[in-house]
Amino acid sequence: MRKIGILGGTFNPIHTGHLLLAEWAMEALLLEEVWLIPTGISYRKSQANVLPGDERLQMARLAAGENDRLRCLDLEVRREGYTYTWETLEELRTANPDMCFFFILGADCLFSIEYWKNPEKIFQCCTLAAAVRNDVPKEEMEQKRHELLAKFGGEIILLPFLHFSVSSSEIRRRVSEGNSIRYMVPESVRKYIEEKGFYREQYRESEKIEKKDGEGTGSEAV
């Protein structure tokens, strides 16, 4: 069966860390491709300051444009209402019975995935590949891995990954303050953000609240 990675996220905007994780996973897991899936409307995350799905999708396409092993899917962006990881994975598995899917997620998501919508279905549809970073002790991840496997079954791979501190919220803040984001995002994405005037408005209190709550830590990754 073909081995395909799934990397989802708000991608507001997509940045170099996302692309590094995709490349790292392709190499470590021997994946044919990684599919990038910008979220539609997350039920676990405030939509304040989130660009429309079409714009986030376009930035993801620009970021993936130079790598023929990266694809961008619009199935969540075009889906009405809230989007759920289990629905996306079930749809992909049904449409592609010849493929084996690896759901790539950050270390923080490994500790929250049991609280997502229908987590048991996520474990049934794919192998989880969780990035191990220096700021999260591997022993804690191993313990959580065993807890999740006992509860849901399936398979979880811990994927060693370098510590990379770039975040979408930091990029938005820097743009709003008139600072450079060069090398934090692909050049094509940087130019698109500049041409469109995204994130230039004042760094609002809602941004600070979102960051305090933990951007991406409690939201579904796909």
GROMACS .gro file of C-alpha atoms in nm:
model
  222
    1MET     CA    1   0.000   0.000   0.000
    2ARG     CA    2   0.109   0.356  -0.066
    3LYS     CA    3   0.224   0.540   0.246
    4ILE     CA    4   0.085   0.893   0.267
    5GLY     CA    5   0.134   1.150   0.541
    6ILE     CA    6  -0.144   1.387   0.649
    7LEU     CA    7  -0.041   1.721   0.799
    8GLY     CA    8  -0.323   1.952   0.894
    9GLY     CA    9  -0.338   2.286   1.063
   10THR     CA   10  -0.492   2.627   1.056
   11PHE     CA   11  -0.190   2.742   0.855
   12ASN     CA   12  -0.255   3.106   0.944
   13PRO     CA   13  -0.002   3.132   0.789
   14ILE     CA   14   0.184   2.816   0.696
   15HIS     CA   15   0.551   2.850   0.790
   16THR     CA   16   0.892   2.687   0.761
   17GLY     CA   17   0.835   2.469   1.066
   18HIS     CA   18   0.536   2.300   0.900
   19LEU     CA   19   0.742   2.226   0.590
   20LEU     CA   20   1.036   2.095   0.790
   21LEU     CA   21   0.805   1.859   0.979
   22ALA     CA   22   0.656   1.734   0.652
   23GLU     CA   23   1.001   1.671   0.503
   24TRP     CA   24   1.127   1.509   0.824
   25ALA     CA   25   0.828   1.274   0.832
   26MET     CA   26   0.868   1.177   0.465
   27GLU     CA   27   1.226   1.076   0.528
   28ALA     CA   28   1.176   0.898   0.861
   29LEU     CA   29   0.856   0.713   0.768
   30LEU     CA   30   0.943   0.649   0.401
   31LEU     CA   31   0.630   0.829   0.283
   32GLU     CA   32   0.555   0.880  -0.085
   33GLU     CA   33   0.386   1.215  -0.022
   34VAL     CA   34   0.257   1.442   0.252
   35TRP     CA   35  -0.084   1.603   0.203
   36LEU     CA   36  -0.131   1.945   0.360
   37ILE     CA   37  -0.488   2.013   0.474
   38PRO     CA   38  -0.580   2.363   0.597
   39THR     CA   39  -0.861   2.347   0.851
   40GLY     CA   40  -1.206   2.476   0.777
   41ILE     CA   41  -1.386   2.600   1.089
   42SER     CA   42  -1.242   2.447   1.405
   43TYR     CA   43  -1.490   2.379   1.686
   44ARG     CA   44  -1.206   2.393   1.942
   45LYS     CA   45  -1.044   2.720   1.841
   46SER     CA   46  -1.150   3.083   1.816
   47GLN     CA   47  -1.179   3.208   1.458
   48ALA     CA   48  -1.068   3.558   1.557
   49ASN     CA   49  -0.785   3.673   1.326
   50VAL     CA   50  -0.809   3.356   1.113
   51LEU     CA   51  -0.796   3.433   0.741
   52PRO     CA   52  -1.063   3.287   0.509
   53GLY     CA   53  -0.998   2.927   0.411
   54ASP     CA   54  -0.932   3.008   0.047
   55GLU     CA   55  -0.649   3.244   0.141
   56ARG     CA   56  -0.487   2.997   0.381
   57LEU     CA   57  -0.519   2.727   0.115
   58GLN     CA   58  -0.349   2.949  -0.141
   59MET     CA   59  -0.058   3.015   0.095
   60ALA     CA   60  -0.024   2.640   0.154
   61ARG     CA   61  -0.019   2.581  -0.221
   62LEU     CA   62   0.250   2.844  -0.266
   63ALA     CA   63   0.456   2.688   0.013
   64ALA     CA   64   0.426   2.341  -0.138
   65GLY     CA   65   0.487   2.455  -0.493
   66GLU     CA   66   0.857   2.374  -0.503
   67ASN     CA   67   0.821   2.020  -0.365
   68ASP     CA   68   0.653   1.766  -0.590
   69ARG     CA   69   0.598   1.534  -0.292
   70LEU     CA   70   0.371   1.784  -0.116
   71ARG     CA   71   0.003   1.818  -0.207
   72CYS     CA   72  -0.261   2.058  -0.076
   73LEU     CA   73  -0.620   1.942  -0.027
   74ASP     CA   74  -0.921   2.169   0.004
   75LEU     CA   75  -1.169   1.917   0.148
   76GLU     CA   76  -1.191   2.092   0.487
   77VAL     CA   77  -1.193   2.445   0.350
   78ARG     CA   78  -1.493   2.366   0.128
   79ARG     CA   79  -1.681   2.168   0.395
   80GLU     CA   80  -1.967   2.360   0.557
   81GLY     CA   81  -1.988   2.401   0.932
   82TYR     CA   82  -1.733   2.270   1.179
   83THR     CA   83  -1.463   2.037   1.052
   84TYR     CA   84  -1.349   1.729   1.240
   85THR     CA   85  -1.034   1.524   1.202
   86TRP     CA   86  -1.216   1.191   1.218
   87GLU     CA   87  -1.443   1.293   0.928
   88THR     CA   88  -1.149   1.398   0.716
   89LEU     CA   89  -0.957   1.078   0.780
   90GLU     CA   90  -1.259   0.857   0.717
   91GLU     CA   91  -1.327   1.039   0.390
   92LEU     CA   92  -0.968   0.994   0.278
   93ARG     CA   93  -0.954   0.627   0.373
   94THR     CA   94  -1.283   0.551   0.196
   95ALA     CA   95  -1.173   0.731  -0.120
   96ASN     CA   96  -0.824   0.576  -0.118
   97PRO     CA   97  -0.841   0.211  -0.006
   98ASP     CA   98  -0.495   0.146  -0.152
   99MET     CA   99  -0.329   0.395   0.082
  100CYS     CA  100  -0.194   0.372   0.435
  101PHE     CA  101  -0.224   0.706   0.613
  102PHE     CA  102   0.010   0.853   0.874
  103PHE     CA  103  -0.140   1.142   1.068
  104ILE     CA  104   0.147   1.380   1.156
  105LEU     CA  105   0.093   1.591   1.467
  106GLY     CA  106   0.287   1.795   1.716
  107ALA     CA  107   0.388   1.674   2.058
  108ASP     CA  108   0.126   1.894   2.223
  109CYS     CA  109  -0.155   1.736   2.023
  110LEU     CA  110  -0.059   1.390   2.148
  111PHE     CA  111  -0.165   1.505   2.495
  112SER     CA  112  -0.499   1.647   2.379
  113ILE     CA  113  -0.615   1.411   2.104
  114GLU     CA  114  -0.825   1.197   2.338
  115TYR     CA  115  -1.048   1.502   2.390
  116TRP     CA  116  -1.109   1.559   2.019
  117LYS     CA  117  -1.432   1.456   1.852
  118ASN     CA  118  -1.457   1.075   1.817
  119PRO     CA  119  -1.088   1.004   1.887
  120GLU     CA  120  -1.141   0.628   1.857
  121LYS     CA  121  -1.222   0.675   1.488
  122ILE     CA  122  -0.900   0.869   1.434
  123PHE     CA  123  -0.700   0.575   1.570
  124GLN     CA  124  -0.892   0.336   1.345
  125CYS     CA  125  -0.817   0.533   1.029
  126CYS     CA  126  -0.445   0.593   1.049
  127THR     CA  127  -0.112   0.558   1.224
  128LEU     CA  128  -0.030   0.856   1.443
  129ALA     CA  129   0.318   1.006   1.402
  130ALA     CA  130   0.389   1.251   1.685
  131ALA     CA  131   0.688   1.483   1.665
  132VAL     CA  132   0.923   1.455   1.963
  133ARG     CA  133   1.078   1.791   2.049
  134ASN     CA  134   1.341   1.898   2.299
  135ASP     CA  135   1.089   2.100   2.500
  136VAL     CA  136   0.871   1.795   2.572
  137PRO     CA  137   1.043   1.511   2.763
  138LYS     CA  138   1.043   1.191   2.560
  139GLU     CA  139   0.959   0.992   2.873
  140GLU     CA  140   0.631   1.184   2.907
  141MET     CA  141   0.549   1.116   2.543
  142GLU     CA  142   0.627   0.747   2.582
  143GLN     CA  143   0.397   0.728   2.884
  144LYS     CA  144   0.119   0.908   2.697
  145ARG     CA  145   0.171   0.683   2.398
  146HIS     CA  146   0.116   0.372   2.610
  147GLU     CA  147  -0.194   0.525   2.773
  148LEU     CA  148  -0.349   0.606   2.434
  149LEU     CA  149  -0.269   0.266   2.287
  150ALA     CA  150  -0.429   0.095   2.587
  151LYS     CA  151  -0.738   0.311   2.550
  152PHE     CA  152  -0.782   0.324   2.172
  153GLY     CA  153  -0.555   0.064   2.015
  154GLY     CA  154  -0.403   0.144   1.678
  155GLU     CA  155  -0.043   0.251   1.632
  156ILE     CA  156   0.156   0.555   1.744
  157ILE     CA  157   0.507   0.636   1.623
  158LEU     CA  158   0.720   0.890   1.807
  159LEU     CA  159   0.906   1.089   1.544
  160PRO     CA  160   1.226   1.263   1.659
  161PHE     CA  161   1.220   1.623   1.541
  162LEU     CA  162   1.444   1.923   1.595
  163HIS     CA  163   1.322   2.203   1.818
  164PHE     CA  164   1.182   2.477   1.593
  165SER     CA  165   1.030   2.776   1.768
  166VAL     CA  166   0.863   2.958   1.477
  167SER     CA  167   0.486   2.990   1.523
  168SER     CA  168   0.204   3.138   1.319
  169SER     CA  169   0.108   3.371   1.604
  170GLU     CA  170   0.464   3.508   1.618
  171ILE     CA  171   0.457   3.567   1.243
  172ARG     CA  172   0.125   3.754   1.266
  173ARG     CA  173   0.260   3.965   1.550
  174ARG     CA  174   0.575   4.056   1.360
  175VAL     CA  175   0.378   4.157   1.051
  176SER     CA  176   0.143   4.372   1.259
  177GLU     CA  177   0.446   4.549   1.408
  178GLY     CA  178   0.609   4.603   1.069
  179ASN     CA  179   0.894   4.357   1.130
  180SER     CA  180   1.045   4.112   0.884
  181ILE     CA  181   0.925   3.752   0.850
  182ARG     CA  182   1.182   3.662   0.588
  183TYR     CA  183   1.298   3.299   0.627
  184MET     CA  184   1.018   3.231   0.876
  185VAL     CA  185   0.790   3.151   0.582
  186PRO     CA  186   0.871   3.054   0.222
  187GLU     CA  187   0.951   3.358   0.009
  188SER     CA  188   0.643   3.304  -0.207
  189VAL     CA  189   0.424   3.314   0.105
  190ARG     CA  190   0.599   3.622   0.239
  191LYS     CA  191   0.533   3.808  -0.085
  192TYR     CA  192   0.169   3.696  -0.089
  193ILE     CA  193   0.115   3.821   0.267
  194GLU     CA  194   0.278   4.152   0.176
  195GLU     CA  195   0.080   4.197  -0.146
  196LYS     CA  196  -0.251   4.115   0.023
  197GLY     CA  197  -0.179   4.321   0.333
  198PHE     CA  198  -0.260   4.035   0.568
  199TYR     CA  199  -0.201   4.068   0.944
  200ARG     CA  200  -0.109   4.439   0.926
  201GLU     CA  201  -0.377   4.551   1.169
  202GLN     CA  202  -0.274   4.631   1.523
  203TYR     CA  203  -0.182   4.329   1.738
  204ARG     CA  204  -0.519   4.291   1.908
  205GLU     CA  205  -0.602   4.172   2.257
  206SER     CA  206  -0.777   3.869   2.107
  207GLU     CA  207  -0.443   3.758   1.960
  208LYS     CA  208  -0.285   3.769   2.304
  209ILE     CA  209  -0.571   3.570   2.456
  210GLU     CA  210  -0.544   3.309   2.180
  211LYS     CA  211  -0.171   3.269   2.241
  212LYS     CA  212  -0.223   3.242   2.617
  213ASP     CA  213  -0.479   2.967   2.566
  214GLY     CA  214  -0.224   2.774   2.360
  215GLU     CA  215  -0.254   2.806   1.987
  216GLY     CA  216  -0.279   2.462   1.837
  217THR     CA  217  -0.249   2.280   2.168
  218GLY     CA  218  -0.618   2.211   2.206
  219SER     CA  219  -0.730   2.247   1.846
  220GLU     CA  220  -0.757   1.964   1.602
  221ALA     CA  221  -0.459   1.946   1.374
  222VAL     CA  222  -0.649   1.865   1.056
   0.00000   0.00000   0.00000
